[in-house]
Each structure stands twice: as structure tokens, then as C-alpha cells.
Amino acid sequence: MSRQIKDYVIIALKGMGMGAADVVPGVSGGTIAFITGIYEELINTIKSVNLSSIKLLLQFKLKDFWKAVNGNFILALISGILISFKSLATVIKFLLETHPILIWSFFFGLIIASAIVIAKKITEWKIRTIIAMLIGIGIAYMVTVSTPAHAPTSYWFLFLSGALAICAMILPGISGAFILVLLGSYNHILEALSNLKLDIIAVVAAGAGVGILSFSHLLSWLLRKYHNMTIGLLSGFMIGSLNKVWPWKETLSTFVDSHGAEKPLTQENIMPYTFETLTNQDSQLLFALALAVAGFLLIWIMEKYSPETTQDKA
């Protein structure tokens, strides 16, 4: 498939969406990759980094290596992700701190629509597909209600944390950052990044590299051999993750992050009226509903006018 510059600009924009999503607790960049139609290409591109392609690199056959690993695609995508981290991430973090209910409402609508869009890719509904979806819902829900652990700081555990977090990051509906919080490694890794502790960074990066390369092969195989069941499982992940992005919450316990700021540790979902009673704050229900609808419509429009959908209708 021959691509032009405008196609790579669009891929970079999708990368910006992935980067923006990855900074939101409970929202995965994999979600954006899926709804924008690049998920399977992303998985197959990651999978293409194997012994054969590495051999081409070591032989200095750079053009062949670049083609083998779909270099133009991954360069455009990573560029968009990095741009997003530098720009949109700051904005989203600010909005989450100043207008949490409204932003979570927007993401709630976005994820509902995303789950529907993904489920529409199921070509045949069978009992096993439904069971896979229910398993996905159950796993994601249990992840969102799990209490963060107090983790060891040994290298083997940091390696494992990196591997699990990167796997979660490419799964729709499950946040890699949230997995690190659950494992109890989030603060330790953040501190290492802030203080440039190269040994810890190298171990986590090695875990992430091993995790994403091995997991991409598994996902690619599942999508090829058990497409409907895998799609059902992934859409289930998204439905289950809705528990995490429910806008109205009561904070049950807190923790202090690496910057000395107090952050929620465990929270419980509550109804808007209960939120007003407990906090003496406006639930912003009407604005929240409007933004949830806006998030839903944004995904619906993206899906309706995506190149993949347009080709299907042609």
C-alpha cells in the first residue's frame, strides 16, 4: 500500500491522540489506535521487529530494514505521540486537575462509543464471542477496583512491571500507567525518571521491550486465528474500564506522589446527588451529560468518516 505525505500526517495525528490518551489514568492509547483503524497495523509493525529484521540492520541493509519494520508508519506514529506528550498532555493534566468531572464525562462518552465501534468489527456473534467479552469486562473491572500494592524494588520486579505496563498500554481499555500504580511501581519508576537513575530506567525499558515484542506476536496470532473472540475480549476490556472513568467519585484514601502532592489512591463511584451531598460541590450534571454526548459523537464521526469505513461503503 503506497502512502503519500498527507497519509503520514494523519497517522501522526492519530499518534497524538494515542499520546493524549496514555496520560489519562484509565484510558489507553490502544483505544485510540483501535477506533482510528490502525490497531492491527500497529501490532503487526511491532511484531515485525524480529531476528530477520535485526539481521538486516546488522548487515547495514538499512533500506531493507526500514521497509521490513514499516519504518515510515512507526516514525509518523511515534512523532505524533511525542508531540502529544509535550503539548496536549500538559493541557489534559491541567483540565483533569481543574475540571475533573467534565473531562471524565467526556472520556466516559468516548469509551462507550469506542466499545460499540470495536464490537461492530465482530463478524459473527457466537456464545464463545459473548463469553470472551464477559471475561474482558470482568478482567478490566477487577483491575479498576484492585487496591494498589506495596511492591518490591528489585530489578526482576521492575523488569516485570515494565513488561506488564507496556502490554496493557497497547490493549484498548487498560491503562499502562494504572497497571504500574496497581503493582506499586509507579512512584518508584517516576522517581527514577526524574532523577535519571539509569540502572532502573534500563531495566524497566528492557522489560517493556521484551513485553511488547512478545505480546505483539500473541495479539497478532489471536486476531488472525480467533478474530471475533479477540475483538469481543478487547471490547469487553473497554466496557469494564468504564468503572474507572465514572466522573463522580468519593476518595477513600490518598497517597503522596514523587512531587509531594496528595493524590487519590482508592475511590468509590457515587451518584451525582450523593456527590453533592458529600462534598457540597455542584455535580455539574447537565454539562457532564453534554460532554459525554460530545465524546460519543466524536468517536461516531471519526468512525463514520474513517478511510476504512468509507472503503467498506464504496
PDB file of C-alpha atoms in Angstrom:
ATOM      1  CA  MET A   1       0.000   0.000   0.000  1.00  0.00           C
ATOM      2  CA  SER A   2       1.539   3.252  -1.216  1.00  0.00           C
ATOM      3  CA  ARG A   3       1.139   6.221   1.086  1.00  0.00           C
ATOM      4  CA  GLN A   4       1.535   9.932   0.473  1.00  0.00           C
ATOM      5  CA  ILE A   5       2.716  12.655   2.849  1.00  0.00           C
ATOM      6  CA  LYS A   6      -0.865  13.546   3.834  1.00  0.00           C
ATOM      7  CA  ASP A   7      -1.402   9.923   4.916  1.00  0.00           C
ATOM      8  CA  TYR A   8       1.561  10.096   7.284  1.00  0.00           C
ATOM      9  CA  VAL A   9       0.306  13.432   8.655  1.00  0.00           C
ATOM     10  CA  ILE A  10      -2.978  11.690   9.501  1.00  0.00           C
ATOM     11  CA  ILE A  11      -1.050   8.832  11.152  1.00  0.00           C
ATOM     12  CA  ALA A  12       0.887  11.409  13.208  1.00  0.00           C
ATOM     13  CA  LEU A  13      -2.427  12.968  14.301  1.00  0.00           C
ATOM     14  CA  LYS A  14      -3.626   9.538  15.401  1.00  0.00           C
ATOM     15  CA  GLY A  15      -0.373   9.193  17.322  1.00  0.00           C
ATOM     16  CA  MET A  16      -1.137  12.494  19.051  1.00  0.00           C
ATOM     17  CA  GLY A  17      -4.481  11.040  20.096  1.00  0.00           C
ATOM     18  CA  MET A  18      -2.741   7.937  21.470  1.00  0.00           C
ATOM     19  CA  GLY A  19      -0.257  10.057  23.399  1.00  0.00           C
ATOM     20  CA  ALA A  20      -3.016  12.209  24.875  1.00  0.00           C
ATOM     21  CA  ALA A  21      -4.958   9.116  25.954  1.00  0.00           C
ATOM     22  CA  ASP A  22      -1.936   7.486  27.590  1.00  0.00           C
ATOM     23  CA  VAL A  23      -1.536  10.329  30.100  1.00  0.00           C
ATOM     24  CA  VAL A  24      -5.095   9.839  31.367  1.00  0.00           C
ATOM     25  CA  PRO A  25      -5.416   7.264  34.193  1.00  0.00           C
ATOM     26  CA  GLY A  26      -7.721   4.503  32.976  1.00  0.00           C
ATOM     27  CA  VAL A  27      -7.589   5.464  29.280  1.00  0.00           C
ATOM     28  CA  SER A  28      -5.306   3.575  26.900  1.00  0.00           C
ATOM     29  CA  GLY A  29      -3.567   4.693  23.744  1.00  0.00           C
ATOM     30  CA  GLY A  30      -4.584   1.311  22.360  1.00  0.00           C
ATOM     31  CA  THR A  31      -8.185   2.538  22.479  1.00  0.00           C
ATOM     32  CA  ILE A  32      -7.381   5.403  20.112  1.00  0.00           C
ATOM     33  CA  ALA A  33      -5.362   3.114  17.844  1.00  0.00           C
ATOM     34  CA  PHE A  34      -8.343   0.782  17.587  1.00  0.00           C
ATOM     35  CA  ILE A  35     -11.033   3.349  16.837  1.00  0.00           C
ATOM     36  CA  THR A  36      -8.866   5.134  14.266  1.00  0.00           C
ATOM     37  CA  GLY A  37      -8.266   1.928  12.330  1.00  0.00           C
ATOM     38  CA  ILE A  38      -4.515   1.458  12.860  1.00  0.00           C
ATOM     39  CA  TYR A  39      -4.536  -1.091  15.685  1.00  0.00           C
ATOM     40  CA  GLU A  40      -3.792  -4.229  13.672  1.00  0.00           C
ATOM     41  CA  GLU A  41      -1.125  -2.436  11.626  1.00  0.00           C
ATOM     42  CA  LEU A  42       0.471  -1.219  14.862  1.00  0.00           C
ATOM     43  CA  ILE A  43       0.551  -4.745  16.308  1.00  0.00           C
ATOM     44  CA  ASN A  44       1.957  -6.217  13.092  1.00  0.00           C
ATOM     45  CA  THR A  45       4.557  -3.434  12.868  1.00  0.00           C
ATOM     46  CA  ILE A  46       5.773  -4.134  16.397  1.00  0.00           C
ATOM     47  CA  LYS A  47       5.816  -7.851  15.565  1.00  0.00           C
ATOM     48  CA  SER A  48       7.999  -7.163  12.508  1.00  0.00           C
ATOM     49  CA  VAL A  49      10.932  -6.298  14.792  1.00  0.00           C
ATOM     50  CA  ASN A  50      12.302  -9.844  14.849  1.00  0.00           C
ATOM     51  CA  LEU A  51      15.516 -11.754  14.180  1.00  0.00           C
ATOM     52  CA  SER A  52      15.147 -11.352  10.412  1.00  0.00           C
ATOM     53  CA  SER A  53      14.785  -7.577  10.530  1.00  0.00           C
ATOM     54  CA  ILE A  54      17.536  -7.210  13.139  1.00  0.00           C
ATOM     55  CA  LYS A  55      19.807  -9.269  10.873  1.00  0.00           C
ATOM     56  CA  LEU A  56      19.175  -6.754   8.067  1.00  0.00           C
ATOM     57  CA  LEU A  57      20.146  -3.952  10.429  1.00  0.00           C
ATOM     58  CA  LEU A  58      23.355  -5.674  11.496  1.00  0.00           C
ATOM     59  CA  GLN A  59      24.224  -6.191   7.826  1.00  0.00           C
ATOM     60  CA  PHE A  60      23.704  -2.439   7.280  1.00  0.00           C
ATOM     61  CA  LYS A  61      20.918  -3.085   4.781  1.00  0.00           C
ATOM     62  CA  LEU A  62      19.168  -0.028   6.166  1.00  0.00           C
ATOM     63  CA  LYS A  63      16.651   0.433   3.340  1.00  0.00           C
ATOM     64  CA  ASP A  64      15.525  -3.191   3.579  1.00  0.00           C
ATOM     65  CA  PHE A  65      15.387  -2.959   7.384  1.00  0.00           C
ATOM     66  CA  TRP A  66      13.283   0.235   7.235  1.00  0.00           C
ATOM     67  CA  LYS A  67      10.849  -1.398   4.851  1.00  0.00           C
ATOM     68  CA  ALA A  68      10.699  -4.614   6.891  1.00  0.00           C
ATOM     69  CA  VAL A  69       9.736  -2.787  10.105  1.00  0.00           C
ATOM     70  CA  ASN A  70       7.264  -0.422   8.378  1.00  0.00           C
ATOM     71  CA  GLY A  71       9.551   2.453   9.346  1.00  0.00           C
ATOM     72  CA  ASN A  72       7.598   5.341   7.821  1.00  0.00           C
ATOM     73  CA  PHE A  73       4.448   4.309   9.688  1.00  0.00           C
ATOM     74  CA  ILE A  74       6.114   3.904  13.064  1.00  0.00           C
ATOM     75  CA  LEU A  75       8.131   7.123  12.657  1.00  0.00           C
ATOM     76  CA  ALA A  76       4.983   9.138  11.924  1.00  0.00           C
ATOM     77  CA  LEU A  77       3.107   7.493  14.807  1.00  0.00           C
ATOM     78  CA  ILE A  78       5.877   7.968  17.376  1.00  0.00           C
ATOM     79  CA  SER A  79       6.353  11.578  16.252  1.00  0.00           C
ATOM     80  CA  GLY A  80       2.677  12.235  16.950  1.00  0.00           C
ATOM     81  CA  ILE A  81       2.864  10.523  20.344  1.00  0.00           C
ATOM     82  CA  LEU A  82       5.910  12.579  21.372  1.00  0.00           C
ATOM     83  CA  ILE A  83       4.321  15.845  20.176  1.00  0.00           C
ATOM     84  CA  SER A  84       1.263  14.985  22.229  1.00  0.00           C
ATOM     85  CA  PHE A  85       3.316  14.243  25.338  1.00  0.00           C
ATOM     86  CA  LYS A  86       4.948  17.667  25.023  1.00  0.00           C
ATOM     87  CA  SER A  87       1.775  19.659  24.325  1.00  0.00           C
ATOM     88  CA  LEU A  88      -1.634  18.024  24.779  1.00  0.00           C
ATOM     89  CA  ALA A  89      -0.541  16.027  27.813  1.00  0.00           C
ATOM     90  CA  THR A  90       0.047  19.215  29.793  1.00  0.00           C
ATOM     91  CA  VAL A  91      -3.375  20.563  28.822  1.00  0.00           C
ATOM     92  CA  ILE A  92      -5.159  17.318  29.709  1.00  0.00           C
ATOM     93  CA  LYS A  93      -3.406  17.075  33.079  1.00  0.00           C
ATOM     94  CA  PHE A  94      -4.414  20.674  33.819  1.00  0.00           C
ATOM     95  CA  LEU A  95      -8.043  20.021  32.867  1.00  0.00           C
ATOM     96  CA  LEU A  96      -8.131  16.828  34.946  1.00  0.00           C
ATOM     97  CA  GLU A  97      -6.980  18.832  37.972  1.00  0.00           C
ATOM     98  CA  THR A  98      -9.299  21.820  37.428  1.00  0.00           C
ATOM     99  CA  HIS A  99     -12.399  20.260  35.783  1.00  0.00           C
ATOM    100  CA  PRO A 100     -12.251  16.532  36.600  1.00  0.00           C
ATOM    101  CA  ILE A 101     -15.982  15.796  36.350  1.00  0.00           C
ATOM    102  CA  LEU A 102     -16.326  17.370  32.916  1.00  0.00           C
ATOM    103  CA  ILE A 103     -13.206  15.718  31.491  1.00  0.00           C
ATOM    104  CA  TRP A 104     -14.070  12.284  32.879  1.00  0.00           C
ATOM    105  CA  SER A 105     -17.589  12.683  31.453  1.00  0.00           C
ATOM    106  CA  PHE A 106     -16.116  13.374  28.025  1.00  0.00           C
ATOM    107  CA  PHE A 107     -13.938  10.255  28.261  1.00  0.00           C
ATOM    108  CA  PHE A 108     -16.893   8.213  29.532  1.00  0.00           C
ATOM    109  CA  GLY A 109     -18.854   9.031  26.376  1.00  0.00           C
ATOM    110  CA  LEU A 110     -15.765   8.451  24.266  1.00  0.00           C
ATOM    111  CA  ILE A 111     -15.177   4.969  25.682  1.00  0.00           C
ATOM    112  CA  ILE A 112     -18.834   3.914  25.351  1.00  0.00           C
ATOM    113  CA  ALA A 113     -18.753   4.838  21.664  1.00  0.00           C
ATOM    114  CA  SER A 114     -15.351   3.177  21.246  1.00  0.00           C
ATOM    115  CA  ALA A 115     -16.624  -0.098  22.711  1.00  0.00           C
ATOM    116  CA  ILE A 116     -19.542  -0.024  20.252  1.00  0.00           C
ATOM    117  CA  VAL A 117     -17.233   0.735  17.311  1.00  0.00           C
ATOM    118  CA  ILE A 118     -14.932  -2.137  18.257  1.00  0.00           C
ATOM    119  CA  ALA A 119     -17.828  -4.557  18.817  1.00  0.00           C
ATOM    120  CA  LYS A 120     -19.115  -3.727  15.305  1.00  0.00           C
ATOM    121  CA  LYS A 121     -15.966  -5.364  13.939  1.00  0.00           C
ATOM    122  CA  ILE A 122     -17.252  -8.727  15.182  1.00  0.00           C
ATOM    123  CA  THR A 123     -18.443 -10.505  12.041  1.00  0.00           C
ATOM    124  CA  GLU A 124     -20.353 -13.316  13.749  1.00  0.00           C
ATOM    125  CA  TRP A 125     -21.755 -13.448  17.261  1.00  0.00           C
ATOM    126  CA  LYS A 126     -21.403 -16.825  18.916  1.00  0.00           C
ATOM    127  CA  ILE A 127     -21.576 -17.990  22.529  1.00  0.00           C
ATOM    128  CA  ARG A 128     -17.786 -18.088  22.760  1.00  0.00           C
ATOM    129  CA  THR A 129     -17.556 -14.491  21.498  1.00  0.00           C
ATOM    130  CA  ILE A 130     -20.007 -13.346  24.167  1.00  0.00           C
ATOM    131  CA  ILE A 131     -18.104 -15.306  26.829  1.00  0.00           C
ATOM    132  CA  ALA A 132     -14.842 -13.662  25.698  1.00  0.00           C
ATOM    133  CA  MET A 133     -16.478 -10.242  26.018  1.00  0.00           C
ATOM    134  CA  LEU A 134     -17.764 -11.045  29.514  1.00  0.00           C
ATOM    135  CA  ILE A 135     -14.276 -12.225  30.515  1.00  0.00           C
ATOM    136  CA  GLY A 136     -12.845  -8.941  29.208  1.00  0.00           C
ATOM    137  CA  ILE A 137     -15.398  -6.951  31.197  1.00  0.00           C
ATOM    138  CA  GLY A 138     -14.601  -8.931  34.335  1.00  0.00           C
ATOM    139  CA  ILE A 139     -10.812  -8.591  34.000  1.00  0.00           C
ATOM    140  CA  ALA A 140     -10.941  -4.839  33.333  1.00  0.00           C
ATOM    141  CA  TYR A 141     -13.402  -4.255  36.184  1.00  0.00           C
ATOM    142  CA  MET A 142     -11.254  -6.201  38.651  1.00  0.00           C
ATOM    143  CA  VAL A 143      -8.200  -4.188  37.559  1.00  0.00           C
ATOM    144  CA  THR A 144     -10.031  -0.907  38.228  1.00  0.00           C
ATOM    145  CA  VAL A 145     -11.167  -1.914  41.733  1.00  0.00           C
ATOM    146  CA  SER A 146      -7.909  -3.545  42.814  1.00  0.00           C
ATOM    147  CA  THR A 147      -6.030  -1.891  45.645  1.00  0.00           C
ATOM    148  CA  PRO A 148      -2.502  -0.799  44.704  1.00  0.00           C
ATOM    149  CA  ALA A 149       0.205  -2.983  46.172  1.00  0.00           C
ATOM    150  CA  HIS A 150       3.396  -2.154  48.022  1.00  0.00           C
ATOM    151  CA  ALA A 151       5.898  -3.568  45.561  1.00  0.00           C
ATOM    152  CA  PRO A 152       9.488  -4.687  45.938  1.00  0.00           C
ATOM    153  CA  THR A 153      12.098  -2.557  44.192  1.00  0.00           C
ATOM    154  CA  SER A 154      14.267  -5.412  42.991  1.00  0.00           C
ATOM    155  CA  TYR A 155      15.337  -5.489  39.358  1.00  0.00           C
ATOM    156  CA  TRP A 156      13.289  -8.589  38.468  1.00  0.00           C
ATOM    157  CA  PHE A 157      10.070  -6.940  39.650  1.00  0.00           C
ATOM    158  CA  LEU A 158      10.852  -3.693  37.813  1.00  0.00           C
ATOM    159  CA  PHE A 159      11.511  -5.738  34.660  1.00  0.00           C
ATOM    160  CA  LEU A 160       8.143  -7.464  35.123  1.00  0.00           C
ATOM    161  CA  SER A 161       6.431  -4.115  35.786  1.00  0.00           C
ATOM    162  CA  GLY A 162       7.784  -2.681  32.545  1.00  0.00           C
ATOM    163  CA  ALA A 163       6.648  -5.730  30.581  1.00  0.00           C
ATOM    164  CA  LEU A 164       3.117  -5.734  32.026  1.00  0.00           C
ATOM    165  CA  ALA A 165       2.670  -1.971  31.723  1.00  0.00           C
ATOM    166  CA  ILE A 166       3.654  -1.838  28.057  1.00  0.00           C
ATOM    167  CA  CYS A 167       1.357  -4.786  27.274  1.00  0.00           C
ATOM    168  CA  ALA A 168      -1.523  -3.016  28.982  1.00  0.00           C
ATOM    169  CA  MET A 169      -0.722   0.206  27.140  1.00  0.00           C
ATOM    170  CA  ILE A 170      -1.457  -1.360  23.743  1.00  0.00           C
ATOM    171  CA  LEU A 171      -4.655  -3.026  24.974  1.00  0.00           C
ATOM    172  CA  PRO A 172      -7.823  -0.984  24.437  1.00  0.00           C
ATOM    173  CA  GLY A 173      -9.402  -0.030  27.748  1.00  0.00           C
ATOM    174  CA  ILE A 174      -6.490  -0.782  30.083  1.00  0.00           C
ATOM    175  CA  SER A 175      -4.022   1.928  31.077  1.00  0.00           C
ATOM    176  CA  GLY A 176      -0.340   1.001  31.393  1.00  0.00           C
ATOM    177  CA  ALA A 177       0.198   3.772  33.932  1.00  0.00           C
ATOM    178  CA  PHE A 178      -2.666   2.402  36.031  1.00  0.00           C
ATOM    179  CA  ILE A 179      -1.107  -1.079  35.943  1.00  0.00           C
ATOM    180  CA  LEU A 180       2.079   0.424  37.395  1.00  0.00           C
ATOM    181  CA  VAL A 181       0.013   2.042  40.162  1.00  0.00           C
ATOM    182  CA  LEU A 182      -1.605  -1.322  40.958  1.00  0.00           C
ATOM    183  CA  LEU A 183       1.779  -3.044  41.019  1.00  0.00           C
ATOM    184  CA  GLY A 184       3.082  -0.364  43.372  1.00  0.00           C
ATOM    185  CA  SER A 185       5.921   0.557  40.992  1.00  0.00           C
ATOM    186  CA  TYR A 186       4.538   3.839  39.664  1.00  0.00           C
ATOM    187  CA  ASN A 187       6.182   6.216  42.133  1.00  0.00           C
ATOM    188  CA  HIS A 188       9.489   4.336  42.132  1.00  0.00           C
ATOM    189  CA  ILE A 189       9.730   4.434  38.335  1.00  0.00           C
ATOM    190  CA  LEU A 190       8.653   8.094  38.199  1.00  0.00           C
ATOM    191  CA  GLU A 191      11.329   8.974  40.728  1.00  0.00           C
ATOM    192  CA  ALA A 192      13.904   7.089  38.673  1.00  0.00           C
ATOM    193  CA  LEU A 193      12.905   9.027  35.565  1.00  0.00           C
ATOM    194  CA  SER A 194      13.024  12.341  37.426  1.00  0.00           C
ATOM    195  CA  ASN A 195      16.468  11.624  38.890  1.00  0.00           C
ATOM    196  CA  LEU A 196      17.814   9.825  35.797  1.00  0.00           C
ATOM    197  CA  LYS A 197      18.605   6.598  37.645  1.00  0.00           C
ATOM    198  CA  LEU A 198      19.883   4.843  34.553  1.00  0.00           C
ATOM    199  CA  ASP A 199      20.021   1.329  36.028  1.00  0.00           C
ATOM    200  CA  ILE A 200      16.303   1.367  36.909  1.00  0.00           C
ATOM    201  CA  ILE A 201      15.340   3.054  33.629  1.00  0.00           C
ATOM    202  CA  ALA A 202      17.330   0.456  31.668  1.00  0.00           C
ATOM    203  CA  VAL A 203      15.703  -2.493  33.491  1.00  0.00           C
ATOM    204  CA  VAL A 204      12.165  -1.114  33.013  1.00  0.00           C
ATOM    205  CA  ALA A 205      12.900  -0.311  29.358  1.00  0.00           C
ATOM    206  CA  ALA A 206      14.253  -3.829  28.813  1.00  0.00           C
ATOM    207  CA  GLY A 207      11.093  -5.276  30.347  1.00  0.00           C
ATOM    208  CA  ALA A 208       8.948  -3.053  28.149  1.00  0.00           C
ATOM    209  CA  GLY A 209      10.893  -4.104  25.054  1.00  0.00           C
ATOM    210  CA  VAL A 210      10.584  -7.807  25.791  1.00  0.00           C
ATOM    211  CA  GLY A 211       6.939  -7.415  26.793  1.00  0.00           C
ATOM    212  CA  ILE A 212       5.780  -5.525  23.718  1.00  0.00           C
ATOM    213  CA  LEU A 213       7.677  -7.721  21.226  1.00  0.00           C
ATOM    214  CA  SER A 214       6.374 -10.983  22.706  1.00  0.00           C
ATOM    215  CA  PHE A 215       2.865  -9.689  23.376  1.00  0.00           C
ATOM    216  CA  SER A 216       2.502  -8.264  19.857  1.00  0.00           C
ATOM    217  CA  HIS A 217       3.117 -11.745  18.435  1.00  0.00           C
ATOM    218  CA  LEU A 218       0.441 -13.193  20.700  1.00  0.00           C
ATOM    219  CA  LEU A 219      -2.083 -10.473  19.827  1.00  0.00           C
ATOM    220  CA  SER A 220      -1.387 -10.761  16.113  1.00  0.00           C
ATOM    221  CA  TRP A 221      -1.871 -14.535  16.286  1.00  0.00           C
ATOM    222  CA  LEU A 222      -5.116 -14.170  18.251  1.00  0.00           C
ATOM    223  CA  LEU A 223      -6.504 -11.582  15.817  1.00  0.00           C
ATOM    224  CA  ARG A 224      -5.642 -13.868  12.906  1.00  0.00           C
ATOM    225  CA  LYS A 225      -6.855 -17.179  14.366  1.00  0.00           C
ATOM    226  CA  TYR A 226      -9.642 -16.093  16.741  1.00  0.00           C
ATOM    227  CA  HIS A 227     -10.638 -12.696  15.379  1.00  0.00           C
ATOM    228  CA  ASN A 228     -14.177 -12.424  16.765  1.00  0.00           C
ATOM    229  CA  MET A 229     -13.286 -13.778  20.199  1.00  0.00           C
ATOM    230  CA  THR A 230     -10.297 -11.422  20.437  1.00  0.00           C
ATOM    231  CA  ILE A 231     -12.372  -8.417  19.377  1.00  0.00           C
ATOM    232  CA  GLY A 232     -15.011  -9.444  21.913  1.00  0.00           C
ATOM    233  CA  LEU A 233     -12.351  -9.645  24.635  1.00  0.00           C
ATOM    234  CA  LEU A 234     -10.927  -6.219  23.710  1.00  0.00           C
ATOM    235  CA  SER A 235     -14.344  -4.545  23.613  1.00  0.00           C
ATOM    236  CA  GLY A 236     -15.026  -6.164  26.992  1.00  0.00           C
ATOM    237  CA  PHE A 237     -11.860  -4.548  28.345  1.00  0.00           C
ATOM    238  CA  MET A 238     -13.260  -1.168  27.340  1.00  0.00           C
ATOM    239  CA  ILE A 239     -16.681  -1.764  28.872  1.00  0.00           C
ATOM    240  CA  GLY A 240     -15.086  -2.929  32.124  1.00  0.00           C
ATOM    241  CA  SER A 241     -12.831   0.130  32.223  1.00  0.00           C
ATOM    242  CA  LEU A 242     -15.867   2.440  32.384  1.00  0.00           C
ATOM    243  CA  ASN A 243     -15.821   1.862  36.136  1.00  0.00           C
ATOM    244  CA  LYS A 244     -12.521   3.755  36.281  1.00  0.00           C
ATOM    245  CA  VAL A 245     -13.701   6.817  34.327  1.00  0.00           C
ATOM    246  CA  TRP A 246     -17.049   7.341  36.068  1.00  0.00           C
ATOM    247  CA  PRO A 247     -16.995  11.118  36.775  1.00  0.00           C
ATOM    248  CA  TRP A 248     -18.391  11.227  40.333  1.00  0.00           C
ATOM    249  CA  LYS A 249     -16.213   9.587  42.971  1.00  0.00           C
ATOM    250  CA  GLU A 250     -15.651   9.573  46.710  1.00  0.00           C
ATOM    251  CA  THR A 251     -11.973   9.386  47.712  1.00  0.00           C
ATOM    252  CA  LEU A 252     -11.433   6.743  50.375  1.00  0.00           C
ATOM    253  CA  SER A 253      -7.640   7.015  50.716  1.00  0.00           C
ATOM    254  CA  THR A 254      -4.789   9.061  49.276  1.00  0.00           C
ATOM    255  CA  PHE A 255      -1.041   8.834  48.613  1.00  0.00           C
ATOM    256  CA  VAL A 256       1.750  11.366  48.155  1.00  0.00           C
ATOM    257  CA  ASP A 257       3.392  11.311  44.721  1.00  0.00           C
ATOM    258  CA  SER A 258       7.070  11.908  43.908  1.00  0.00           C
ATOM    259  CA  HIS A 259       6.449  15.670  43.775  1.00  0.00           C
ATOM    260  CA  GLY A 260       4.925  15.767  47.253  1.00  0.00           C
ATOM    261  CA  ALA A 261       1.358  16.242  46.003  1.00  0.00           C
ATOM    262  CA  GLU A 262      -1.504  14.312  47.587  1.00  0.00           C
ATOM    263  CA  LYS A 263      -3.352  12.119  45.074  1.00  0.00           C
ATOM    264  CA  PRO A 264      -6.361   9.758  45.352  1.00  0.00           C
ATOM    265  CA  LEU A 265      -5.365   6.134  45.949  1.00  0.00           C
ATOM    266  CA  THR A 266      -8.698   4.314  46.296  1.00  0.00           C
ATOM    267  CA  GLN A 267     -12.013   5.768  45.185  1.00  0.00           C
ATOM    268  CA  GLU A 268     -15.623   4.677  45.073  1.00  0.00           C
ATOM    269  CA  ASN A 269     -18.134   5.580  42.375  1.00  0.00           C
ATOM    270  CA  ILE A 270     -21.154   7.510  43.612  1.00  0.00           C
ATOM    271  CA  MET A 271     -24.231   9.117  42.050  1.00  0.00           C
ATOM    272  CA  PRO A 272     -24.233  12.860  41.209  1.00  0.00           C
ATOM    273  CA  TYR A 273     -26.718  13.665  44.004  1.00  0.00           C
ATOM    274  CA  THR A 274     -24.604  11.770  46.547  1.00  0.00           C
ATOM    275  CA  PHE A 275     -21.529  13.652  45.315  1.00  0.00           C
ATOM    276  CA  GLU A 276     -23.269  16.986  46.021  1.00  0.00           C
ATOM    277  CA  THR A 277     -24.316  15.811  49.488  1.00  0.00           C
ATOM    278  CA  LEU A 278     -20.856  14.541  50.482  1.00  0.00           C
ATOM    279  CA  THR A 279     -18.743  17.339  49.006  1.00  0.00           C
ATOM    280  CA  ASN A 280     -21.086  20.348  48.977  1.00  0.00           C
ATOM    281  CA  GLN A 281     -19.989  20.864  45.380  1.00  0.00           C
ATOM    282  CA  ASP A 282     -22.039  21.159  42.191  1.00  0.00           C
ATOM    283  CA  SER A 283     -22.257  17.836  40.346  1.00  0.00           C
ATOM    284  CA  GLN A 284     -22.292  19.736  37.008  1.00  0.00           C
ATOM    285  CA  LEU A 285     -24.694  17.085  35.758  1.00  0.00           C
ATOM    286  CA  LEU A 286     -26.038  18.904  32.680  1.00  0.00           C
ATOM    287  CA  PHE A 287     -22.583  19.946  31.453  1.00  0.00           C
ATOM    288  CA  ALA A 288     -21.290  16.446  32.194  1.00  0.00           C
ATOM    289  CA  LEU A 289     -24.060  14.852  30.124  1.00  0.00           C
ATOM    290  CA  ALA A 290     -23.393  17.289  27.279  1.00  0.00           C
ATOM    291  CA  LEU A 291     -19.694  16.426  27.247  1.00  0.00           C
ATOM    292  CA  ALA A 292     -20.407  12.684  27.439  1.00  0.00           C
ATOM    293  CA  VAL A 293     -22.607  13.079  24.352  1.00  0.00           C
ATOM    294  CA  ALA A 294     -19.855  15.133  22.695  1.00  0.00           C
ATOM    295  CA  GLY A 295     -17.306  12.374  23.375  1.00  0.00           C
ATOM    296  CA  PHE A 296     -19.707   9.778  21.961  1.00  0.00           C
ATOM    297  CA  LEU A 297     -20.375  11.843  18.829  1.00  0.00           C
ATOM    298  CA  LEU A 298     -16.661  12.490  18.286  1.00  0.00           C
ATOM    299  CA  ILE A 299     -15.949   8.753  18.050  1.00  0.00           C
ATOM    300  CA  TRP A 300     -19.068   8.178  15.943  1.00  0.00           C
ATOM    301  CA  ILE A 301     -17.957  10.850  13.461  1.00  0.00           C
ATOM    302  CA  MET A 302     -14.369   9.532  13.413  1.00  0.00           C
ATOM    303  CA  GLU A 303     -15.637   6.024  12.708  1.00  0.00           C
ATOM    304  CA  LYS A 304     -18.193   7.154  10.123  1.00  0.00           C
ATOM    305  CA  TYR A 305     -15.650   9.090   8.081  1.00  0.00           C
ATOM    306  CA  SER A 306     -12.581   6.926   8.664  1.00  0.00           C
ATOM    307  CA  PRO A 307     -10.892   5.672   5.470  1.00  0.00           C
ATOM    308  CA  GLU A 308     -11.676   2.066   6.469  1.00  0.00           C
ATOM    309  CA  THR A 309     -15.426   2.762   6.786  1.00  0.00           C
ATOM    310  CA  THR A 310     -15.500   4.778   3.571  1.00  0.00           C
ATOM    311  CA  GLN A 311     -13.863   1.929   1.664  1.00  0.00           C
ATOM    312  CA  ASP A 312     -16.380  -0.564   3.051  1.00  0.00           C
ATOM    313  CA  LYS A 313     -19.252   1.547   1.725  1.00  0.00           C
ATOM    314  CA  ALA A 314     -17.653   2.057  -1.700  1.00  0.00           C
TER     315      ALA A 314
END
